[in-house]
Amino acid sequence: MLFRDEVELIGKLPLLSGVDPSRLRMLCFASDREAFSPGDVIFREGETNEGAYVILSGEVDVHKASDGSHIIKRGSEAGVAIVGQSSMIQDAPYAATVTARTEIEALRLNSRCFMKLMASCPKSSEKIMKALGAQLNANGVIAPGAASDYFDQIRKAH
């Protein structure tokens, strides 16, 4: 996949849809491209987080042992998925195990780089935090309002 295609695809994520394309290019450039085969574990529930994975193509299983939940996420030319995004705002282990169902092309977003992006662009940051907070609240990963509180801390620090 070409670099410009990666930038275009991550811009389709609700989490990053409000970010300037030049900043998306920087985020992609600082990210690692990874490939996984069917059955490969991308990360396990409870492991130290290494950043979020944008699934550019293929399908993954997301399984949470603690509550027995199981979903499938797909990335393709028509859409893109992200897993491990809670690592973007909290320094906590992964909340689920993610396994490749098919051949996977992924982009591992570096958490530190993502936070620098947030700090350098407050206008986009607020949109990102609201989108991420809503998604994490809906998934029961964080308590309602926690994303707003975290964003306030970032804004005050910079």
Tab-separated table of C-alpha atoms in Angstrom:
chain	number	residue	atom	x	y	z
A	1	MET	CA	0.000	0.000	0.000
A	2	LEU	CA	1.279	3.445	-0.865
A	3	PHE	CA	1.979	6.026	1.822
A	4	ARG	CA	-0.623	8.446	0.426
A	5	ASP	CA	-3.217	5.648	0.539
A	6	GLU	CA	-2.440	5.070	4.222
A	7	VAL	CA	-2.880	8.766	4.948
A	8	GLU	CA	-6.208	8.813	3.109
A	9	LEU	CA	-7.460	5.691	4.905
A	10	ILE	CA	-6.601	6.841	8.436
A	11	GLY	CA	-8.323	10.135	7.656
A	12	LYS	CA	-11.548	8.126	7.266
A	13	LEU	CA	-11.437	6.995	10.891
A	14	PRO	CA	-13.954	8.968	12.971
A	15	LEU	CA	-11.161	9.375	15.505
A	16	LEU	CA	-8.918	11.222	13.004
A	17	SER	CA	-11.403	12.690	10.531
A	18	GLY	CA	-10.918	16.243	11.840
A	19	VAL	CA	-7.118	16.223	11.623
A	20	ASP	CA	-5.267	18.263	9.006
A	21	PRO	CA	-3.829	16.001	6.245
A	22	SER	CA	-0.286	17.292	6.833
A	23	ARG	CA	-0.504	16.121	10.466
A	24	LEU	CA	-1.925	12.771	9.335
A	25	ARG	CA	1.107	12.380	7.063
A	26	MET	CA	3.413	13.000	10.039
A	27	LEU	CA	1.502	10.440	12.113
A	28	CYS	CA	1.721	7.837	9.321
A	29	PHE	CA	5.415	8.541	8.796
A	30	ALA	CA	6.106	7.986	12.509
A	31	SER	CA	4.055	4.771	12.577
A	32	ASP	CA	5.169	1.213	11.938
A	33	ARG	CA	3.757	-0.836	9.073
A	34	GLU	CA	3.089	-4.421	10.082
A	35	ALA	CA	1.702	-7.541	8.433
A	36	PHE	CA	0.036	-10.466	10.156
A	37	SER	CA	-1.014	-13.920	8.941
A	38	PRO	CA	-4.269	-15.668	9.857
A	39	GLY	CA	-4.092	-16.818	13.470
A	40	ASP	CA	-1.373	-14.343	14.487
A	41	VAL	CA	-2.085	-12.579	17.756
A	42	ILE	CA	-1.650	-8.836	17.253
A	43	PHE	CA	-1.877	-8.189	20.994
A	44	ARG	CA	-3.286	-9.920	24.064
A	45	GLU	CA	-5.636	-8.687	26.738
A	46	GLY	CA	-3.556	-7.516	29.686
A	47	GLU	CA	-0.340	-6.886	27.724
A	48	THR	CA	1.373	-3.520	28.008
A	49	ASN	CA	0.028	-1.337	25.235
A	50	GLU	CA	2.248	-0.451	22.314
A	51	GLY	CA	-0.178	1.925	20.595
A	52	ALA	CA	-3.256	1.467	18.467
A	53	TYR	CA	-3.380	-0.608	15.280
A	54	VAL	CA	-5.164	0.702	12.222
A	55	ILE	CA	-6.361	-2.288	10.192
A	56	LEU	CA	-5.820	-1.152	6.615
A	57	SER	CA	-6.892	-4.444	5.067
A	58	GLY	CA	-8.121	-7.780	6.355
A	59	GLU	CA	-10.237	-8.904	9.297
A	60	VAL	CA	-9.455	-9.320	12.974
A	61	ASP	CA	-11.242	-10.991	15.885
A	62	VAL	CA	-11.503	-8.902	19.031
A	63	HIS	CA	-12.109	-11.056	22.099
A	64	LYS	CA	-12.457	-9.885	25.682
A	65	ALA	CA	-12.017	-12.802	28.086
A	66	SER	CA	-13.211	-10.861	31.100
A	67	ASP	CA	-16.771	-10.644	29.751
A	68	GLY	CA	-16.700	-13.225	26.950
A	69	SER	CA	-17.452	-10.641	24.252
A	70	HIS	CA	-16.347	-11.267	20.682
A	71	ILE	CA	-16.559	-9.033	17.608
A	72	ILE	CA	-15.032	-8.924	14.141
A	73	LYS	CA	-13.499	-5.752	12.721
A	74	ARG	CA	-12.613	-5.281	9.072
A	75	GLY	CA	-10.295	-2.954	7.217
A	76	SER	CA	-10.508	-2.558	3.462
A	77	GLU	CA	-10.429	-0.007	0.669
A	78	ALA	CA	-14.025	0.893	1.564
A	79	GLY	CA	-13.347	1.272	5.269
A	80	VAL	CA	-10.713	1.100	7.912
A	81	ALA	CA	-10.819	-0.135	11.505
A	82	ILE	CA	-8.817	0.676	14.610
A	83	VAL	CA	-8.077	-1.550	17.620
A	84	GLY	CA	-6.259	-0.744	20.844
A	85	GLN	CA	-7.294	2.896	20.728
A	86	SER	CA	-7.797	3.108	24.483
A	87	SER	CA	-3.983	3.084	24.660
A	88	MET	CA	-4.108	6.525	23.101
A	89	ILE	CA	-5.452	8.190	26.232
A	90	GLN	CA	-4.675	5.928	29.144
A	91	ASP	CA	-1.531	4.161	30.171
A	92	ALA	CA	-3.196	0.812	30.770
A	93	PRO	CA	-2.858	-2.705	29.350
A	94	TYR	CA	-4.824	-3.732	26.279
A	95	ALA	CA	-8.469	-4.411	27.138
A	96	ALA	CA	-8.942	-7.291	24.651
A	97	THR	CA	-7.065	-9.865	22.579
A	98	VAL	CA	-6.914	-9.148	18.851
A	99	THR	CA	-6.158	-11.981	16.420
A	100	ALA	CA	-5.831	-11.880	12.627
A	101	ARG	CA	-8.636	-13.782	10.840
A	102	THR	CA	-7.138	-13.098	7.407
A	103	GLU	CA	-3.946	-11.594	6.041
A	104	ILE	CA	-3.634	-8.202	7.737
A	105	GLU	CA	-1.962	-4.995	6.706
A	106	ALA	CA	-1.805	-2.671	9.707
A	107	LEU	CA	-0.321	0.587	10.800
A	108	ARG	CA	0.759	0.725	14.463
A	109	LEU	CA	0.216	4.276	15.684
A	110	ASN	CA	2.808	5.332	18.218
A	111	SER	CA	1.075	6.673	21.345
A	112	ARG	CA	3.739	9.307	22.061
A	113	CYS	CA	3.550	10.632	18.516
A	114	PHE	CA	-0.234	10.704	18.747
A	115	MET	CA	-0.068	12.700	21.990
A	116	LYS	CA	2.376	15.166	20.402
A	117	LEU	CA	-0.103	15.588	17.557
A	118	MET	CA	-2.817	16.284	20.119
A	119	ALA	CA	-0.700	18.846	21.959
A	120	SER	CA	0.310	20.661	18.769
A	121	CYS	CA	-3.193	21.062	17.403
A	122	PRO	CA	-5.751	21.918	20.106
A	123	LYS	CA	-8.623	22.452	17.652
A	124	SER	CA	-8.292	18.962	16.161
A	125	SER	CA	-7.516	17.524	19.589
A	126	GLU	CA	-10.891	18.430	20.978
A	127	LYS	CA	-12.643	16.637	18.086
A	128	ILE	CA	-10.376	13.618	18.509
A	129	MET	CA	-10.960	13.415	22.254
A	130	LYS	CA	-14.726	13.689	21.857
A	131	ALA	CA	-14.783	10.946	19.208
A	132	LEU	CA	-12.474	8.694	21.210
A	133	GLY	CA	-14.269	9.381	24.465
A	134	ALA	CA	-17.660	8.569	22.935
A	135	GLN	CA	-16.330	5.331	21.480
A	136	LEU	CA	-14.602	4.273	24.691
A	137	ASN	CA	-17.622	5.204	26.809
A	138	ALA	CA	-19.873	3.159	24.497
A	139	ASN	CA	-17.517	0.178	24.826
A	140	GLY	CA	-17.369	0.523	28.620
A	141	VAL	CA	-13.604	1.051	28.554
A	142	ILE	CA	-13.668	4.334	30.463
A	143	ALA	CA	-16.185	6.077	32.666
A	144	PRO	CA	-18.372	8.807	31.160
A	145	GLY	CA	-16.552	12.145	31.261
A	146	ALA	CA	-13.068	10.637	31.649
A	147	ALA	CA	-12.035	11.635	28.125
A	148	SER	CA	-13.126	15.232	28.745
A	149	ASP	CA	-11.166	15.317	32.002
A	150	TYR	CA	-8.086	13.953	30.252
A	151	PHE	CA	-8.399	16.509	27.447
A	152	ASP	CA	-8.623	19.291	30.036
A	153	GLN	CA	-5.357	18.036	31.558
A	154	ILE	CA	-3.649	18.078	28.134
A	155	ARG	CA	-4.935	21.587	27.387
A	156	LYS	CA	-3.690	22.896	30.739
A	157	ALA	CA	-0.255	21.287	30.261
A	158	HIS	CA	0.292	23.002	26.912
